[in-house]
Amino acid sequence: MQKEEEEVSIGWLNGAASLISSPVKYWLHLKESRPSFNDMLSYYLLPWLGVTTFAVFMFLWMNAPDMEYVGALRKSVFVFAYLFFNIYFTSWSFDRLAPVFGLNVEFKNIFVLVASITPVLCVDVILTLLFPGIFFTKIVLLFVLLLTFLGFVNFLNFSKKVALICSLLIFAVIAAQSLVVELMLFTF
């Protein structure tokens, strides 16, 4: 007997596939299952950051003629630390700004929302490596805007107007992060 509905998972690969193929189902599943902070960190965020860090390392080590092993490793670790810091900082900032706008949201839920869009950010970093300086690769970041909007509406039950404003704020931070990562990879 086949299942009527497709299973949604927060595993790092299945979760990303669910998020991309059916974002509304993904957010509704997260709303029901309410994964813990540690689960999102251990089973979703860190594996994506690890894969991205490895991809950055391999790309720099193999493709940069003047890049030594240690230099590639240093830049890779720096990208990992920066991505992790920015995801945490985005969550923390939104948590601090939410009461100013009259929103009552737990930090854990904001972190789950921001951490959930990590696969798209990782794809952006990899596209930046493959096509440096080509702006069209940043179109992937527009998907972040859609995902965060759907997350605010379906996961956190925000009104569409408030969700749009919150999504634009998070999108601005993430777009700035993308530019900083590109500068880190190709300037020093």
mmCIF file of C-alpha atoms in Angstrom:
data_model
loop_
_atom_site.group_PDB
_atom_site.id
_atom_site.type_symbol
_atom_site.label_atom_id
_atom_site.label_comp_id
_atom_site.label_asym_id
_atom_site.label_seq_id
_atom_site.Cartn_x
_atom_site.Cartn_y
_atom_site.Cartn_z
ATOM 1 C CA MET A 1 0.000 0.000 0.000
ATOM 2 C CA GLN A 2 1.372 3.445 -0.931
ATOM 3 C CA LYS A 3 1.308 6.488 1.282
ATOM 4 C CA GLU A 4 -1.092 9.199 0.210
ATOM 5 C CA GLU A 5 1.160 12.038 1.312
ATOM 6 C CA GLU A 6 4.835 12.420 0.788
ATOM 7 C CA GLU A 7 6.945 12.267 3.969
ATOM 8 C CA VAL A 8 8.718 15.484 4.959
ATOM 9 C CA SER A 9 12.003 15.237 6.837
ATOM 10 C CA ILE A 10 14.450 17.579 8.529
ATOM 11 C CA GLY A 11 17.425 15.398 7.634
ATOM 12 C CA TRP A 12 20.038 17.499 5.869
ATOM 13 C CA LEU A 13 19.497 16.105 2.379
ATOM 14 C CA ASN A 14 15.839 15.093 2.596
ATOM 15 C CA GLY A 15 15.000 18.333 4.374
ATOM 16 C CA ALA A 16 16.563 20.392 1.601
ATOM 17 C CA ALA A 17 14.726 18.384 -1.047
ATOM 18 C CA SER A 18 11.445 18.881 0.829
ATOM 19 C CA LEU A 19 12.106 22.593 1.275
ATOM 20 C CA ILE A 20 12.822 23.105 -2.418
ATOM 21 C CA SER A 21 10.170 20.806 -3.892
ATOM 22 C CA SER A 22 7.277 21.689 -1.571
ATOM 23 C CA PRO A 23 8.130 24.568 0.764
ATOM 24 C CA VAL A 24 4.628 24.943 2.203
ATOM 25 C CA LYS A 25 4.534 21.259 3.240
ATOM 26 C CA TYR A 26 8.018 21.604 4.702
ATOM 27 C CA TRP A 27 7.046 24.601 6.868
ATOM 28 C CA LEU A 28 3.808 22.961 7.990
ATOM 29 C CA HIS A 29 5.743 19.814 8.935
ATOM 30 C CA LEU A 30 8.184 21.893 10.988
ATOM 31 C CA LYS A 31 5.249 23.605 12.659
ATOM 32 C CA GLU A 32 3.852 20.221 13.721
ATOM 33 C CA SER A 33 7.125 18.516 14.657
ATOM 34 C CA ARG A 34 8.820 21.547 16.282
ATOM 35 C CA PRO A 35 12.426 20.298 16.000
ATOM 36 C CA SER A 36 14.715 21.313 18.825
ATOM 37 C CA PHE A 37 17.520 23.813 18.429
ATOM 38 C CA ASN A 38 20.090 21.008 18.781
ATOM 39 C CA ASP A 39 18.368 18.824 16.162
ATOM 40 C CA MET A 40 18.360 21.633 13.602
ATOM 41 C CA LEU A 41 21.967 22.404 14.407
ATOM 42 C CA SER A 42 23.251 18.800 14.383
ATOM 43 C CA TYR A 43 21.158 17.169 11.674
ATOM 44 C CA TYR A 44 20.597 20.024 9.273
ATOM 45 C CA LEU A 45 22.725 23.155 9.596
ATOM 46 C CA LEU A 46 26.165 21.737 10.378
ATOM 47 C CA PRO A 47 26.112 19.065 7.635
ATOM 48 C CA TRP A 48 25.244 21.720 5.029
ATOM 49 C CA LEU A 49 27.957 24.040 6.281
ATOM 50 C CA GLY A 50 30.416 21.130 6.336
ATOM 51 C CA VAL A 51 29.676 20.154 2.735
ATOM 52 C CA THR A 52 30.010 23.768 1.633
ATOM 53 C CA THR A 53 33.277 24.179 3.520
ATOM 54 C CA PHE A 54 34.656 21.027 1.892
ATOM 55 C CA ALA A 55 33.555 22.247 -1.554
ATOM 56 C CA VAL A 56 35.239 25.617 -0.978
ATOM 57 C CA PHE A 57 38.420 23.900 0.191
ATOM 58 C CA MET A 58 38.586 21.491 -2.744
ATOM 59 C CA PHE A 59 37.787 24.190 -5.281
ATOM 60 C CA LEU A 60 40.417 26.592 -3.969
ATOM 61 C CA TRP A 61 43.068 23.924 -3.512
ATOM 62 C CA MET A 62 42.560 22.410 -6.963
ATOM 63 C CA ASN A 63 41.811 25.524 -9.041
ATOM 64 C CA ALA A 64 43.818 28.371 -7.566
ATOM 65 C CA PRO A 65 47.351 28.040 -8.956
ATOM 66 C CA ASP A 66 48.985 30.121 -6.249
ATOM 67 C CA MET A 67 46.870 28.696 -3.410
ATOM 68 C CA GLU A 68 48.648 26.332 -1.065
ATOM 69 C CA TYR A 69 46.978 23.701 1.078
ATOM 70 C CA VAL A 70 47.106 25.855 4.196
ATOM 71 C CA GLY A 71 45.741 28.909 2.399
ATOM 72 C CA ALA A 72 42.813 26.938 0.983
ATOM 73 C CA LEU A 73 42.135 25.449 4.406
ATOM 74 C CA ARG A 74 42.278 28.882 6.065
ATOM 75 C CA LYS A 75 39.786 30.394 3.607
ATOM 76 C CA SER A 76 37.494 27.374 3.917
ATOM 77 C CA VAL A 77 37.404 27.577 7.704
ATOM 78 C CA PHE A 78 36.840 31.301 7.467
ATOM 79 C CA VAL A 79 33.843 30.758 5.143
ATOM 80 C CA PHE A 80 32.430 28.135 7.532
ATOM 81 C CA ALA A 81 32.805 30.426 10.544
ATOM 82 C CA TYR A 82 31.347 33.383 8.694
ATOM 83 C CA LEU A 83 28.307 31.447 7.407
ATOM 84 C CA PHE A 84 27.603 29.986 10.844
ATOM 85 C CA PHE A 85 28.058 33.351 12.547
ATOM 86 C CA ASN A 86 25.796 35.080 10.043
ATOM 87 C CA ILE A 87 23.009 32.510 10.425
ATOM 88 C CA TYR A 88 23.196 32.819 14.199
ATOM 89 C CA PHE A 89 23.530 36.617 14.054
ATOM 90 C CA THR A 90 20.537 36.916 11.707
ATOM 91 C CA SER A 91 18.455 34.824 14.106
ATOM 92 C CA TRP A 92 19.644 36.750 17.148
ATOM 93 C CA SER A 93 19.065 40.153 15.507
ATOM 94 C CA PHE A 94 15.559 39.241 14.470
ATOM 95 C CA ASP A 95 14.880 37.922 17.977
ATOM 96 C CA ARG A 96 15.950 41.291 19.418
ATOM 97 C CA LEU A 97 14.006 43.347 16.855
ATOM 98 C CA ALA A 98 10.775 41.325 17.023
ATOM 99 C CA PRO A 99 9.475 42.933 20.250
ATOM 100 C CA VAL A 100 10.069 46.401 18.754
ATOM 101 C CA PHE A 101 7.544 45.506 16.050
ATOM 102 C CA GLY A 102 5.164 43.866 18.535
ATOM 103 C CA LEU A 103 6.013 40.315 17.475
ATOM 104 C CA ASN A 104 6.252 37.524 20.012
ATOM 105 C CA VAL A 105 8.568 34.881 18.569
ATOM 106 C CA GLU A 106 10.877 32.438 20.327
ATOM 107 C CA PHE A 107 14.556 32.531 19.338
ATOM 108 C CA LYS A 108 14.461 28.781 18.617
ATOM 109 C CA ASN A 109 11.730 29.258 16.002
ATOM 110 C CA ILE A 110 13.590 32.086 14.289
ATOM 111 C CA PHE A 111 16.760 29.976 14.282
ATOM 112 C CA VAL A 112 14.867 27.023 12.759
ATOM 113 C CA LEU A 113 13.495 29.320 10.043
ATOM 114 C CA VAL A 114 16.872 30.871 9.195
ATOM 115 C CA ALA A 115 18.734 27.537 9.442
ATOM 116 C CA SER A 116 16.180 25.938 7.113
ATOM 117 C CA ILE A 117 17.227 28.155 4.216
ATOM 118 C CA THR A 118 20.891 27.122 4.575
ATOM 119 C CA PRO A 119 20.892 24.826 1.490
ATOM 120 C CA VAL A 120 20.047 27.780 -0.737
ATOM 121 C CA LEU A 121 22.866 29.799 0.837
ATOM 122 C CA CYS A 122 25.259 26.901 0.268
ATOM 123 C CA VAL A 123 24.238 26.693 -3.384
ATOM 124 C CA ASP A 124 24.922 30.422 -3.657
ATOM 125 C CA VAL A 125 28.459 29.958 -2.260
ATOM 126 C CA ILE A 126 29.154 27.099 -4.686
ATOM 127 C CA LEU A 127 27.805 29.106 -7.650
ATOM 128 C CA THR A 128 30.020 31.993 -6.564
ATOM 129 C CA LEU A 129 33.024 29.657 -6.717
ATOM 130 C CA LEU A 130 32.108 28.324 -10.131
ATOM 131 C CA PHE A 131 31.121 31.662 -11.679
ATOM 132 C CA PRO A 132 32.941 34.448 -9.788
ATOM 133 C CA GLY A 133 31.797 37.965 -10.491
ATOM 134 C CA ILE A 134 28.745 36.905 -12.505
ATOM 135 C CA PHE A 135 25.746 38.593 -10.974
ATOM 136 C CA PHE A 136 23.082 36.257 -12.405
ATOM 137 C CA THR A 137 24.141 33.587 -9.895
ATOM 138 C CA LYS A 138 22.659 35.823 -7.193
ATOM 139 C CA ILE A 139 19.187 35.103 -8.574
ATOM 140 C CA VAL A 140 19.289 32.036 -6.315
ATOM 141 C CA LEU A 141 19.004 34.434 -3.394
ATOM 142 C CA LEU A 142 15.550 35.505 -4.578
ATOM 143 C CA PHE A 143 14.450 31.985 -3.698
ATOM 144 C CA VAL A 144 15.497 32.811 -0.111
ATOM 145 C CA LEU A 145 12.983 35.656 -0.131
ATOM 146 C CA LEU A 146 10.194 33.285 -1.168
ATOM 147 C CA LEU A 147 11.221 30.601 1.345
ATOM 148 C CA THR A 148 11.398 33.006 4.271
ATOM 149 C CA PHE A 149 8.047 34.533 3.341
ATOM 150 C CA LEU A 150 6.432 31.081 3.237
ATOM 151 C CA GLY A 151 8.157 30.219 6.520
ATOM 152 C CA PHE A 152 6.853 33.304 8.281
ATOM 153 C CA VAL A 153 3.316 32.647 7.021
ATOM 154 C CA ASN A 154 3.132 28.855 7.441
ATOM 155 C CA PHE A 155 5.588 28.145 10.271
ATOM 156 C CA LEU A 156 5.211 31.232 12.470
ATOM 157 C CA ASN A 157 1.654 32.256 11.494
ATOM 158 C CA PHE A 158 2.515 35.852 10.629
ATOM 159 C CA SER A 159 0.136 37.889 8.519
ATOM 160 C CA LYS A 160 1.229 38.244 4.904
ATOM 161 C CA LYS A 161 2.066 41.931 5.331
ATOM 162 C CA VAL A 162 4.269 41.335 8.391
ATOM 163 C CA ALA A 163 5.790 38.235 6.744
ATOM 164 C CA LEU A 164 6.773 40.274 3.693
ATOM 165 C CA ILE A 165 8.484 42.946 5.801
ATOM 166 C CA CYS A 166 10.303 40.328 7.911
ATOM 167 C CA SER A 167 11.335 38.397 4.799
ATOM 168 C CA LEU A 168 12.762 41.534 3.212
ATOM 169 C CA LEU A 169 14.796 42.264 6.359
ATOM 170 C CA ILE A 170 16.247 38.755 6.452
ATOM 171 C CA PHE A 171 16.814 38.810 2.690
ATOM 172 C CA ALA A 172 18.817 42.048 3.003
ATOM 173 C CA VAL A 173 21.077 40.507 5.648
ATOM 174 C CA ILE A 174 21.561 37.323 3.618
ATOM 175 C CA ALA A 175 22.261 39.219 0.376
ATOM 176 C CA ALA A 176 24.895 41.270 2.191
ATOM 177 C CA GLN A 177 26.363 38.021 3.552
ATOM 178 C CA SER A 178 26.610 36.626 0.041
ATOM 179 C CA LEU A 179 28.597 39.625 -1.129
ATOM 180 C CA VAL A 180 30.932 39.412 1.865
ATOM 181 C CA VAL A 181 31.595 35.713 1.176
ATOM 182 C CA GLU A 182 32.424 36.536 -2.436
ATOM 183 C CA LEU A 183 34.845 39.233 -1.304
ATOM 184 C CA MET A 184 36.436 36.828 1.205
ATOM 185 C CA LEU A 185 36.951 34.149 -1.422
ATOM 186 C CA PHE A 186 38.453 36.306 -4.135
ATOM 187 C CA THR A 187 40.237 39.217 -2.499
ATOM 188 C CA PHE A 188 42.452 38.077 0.371
#
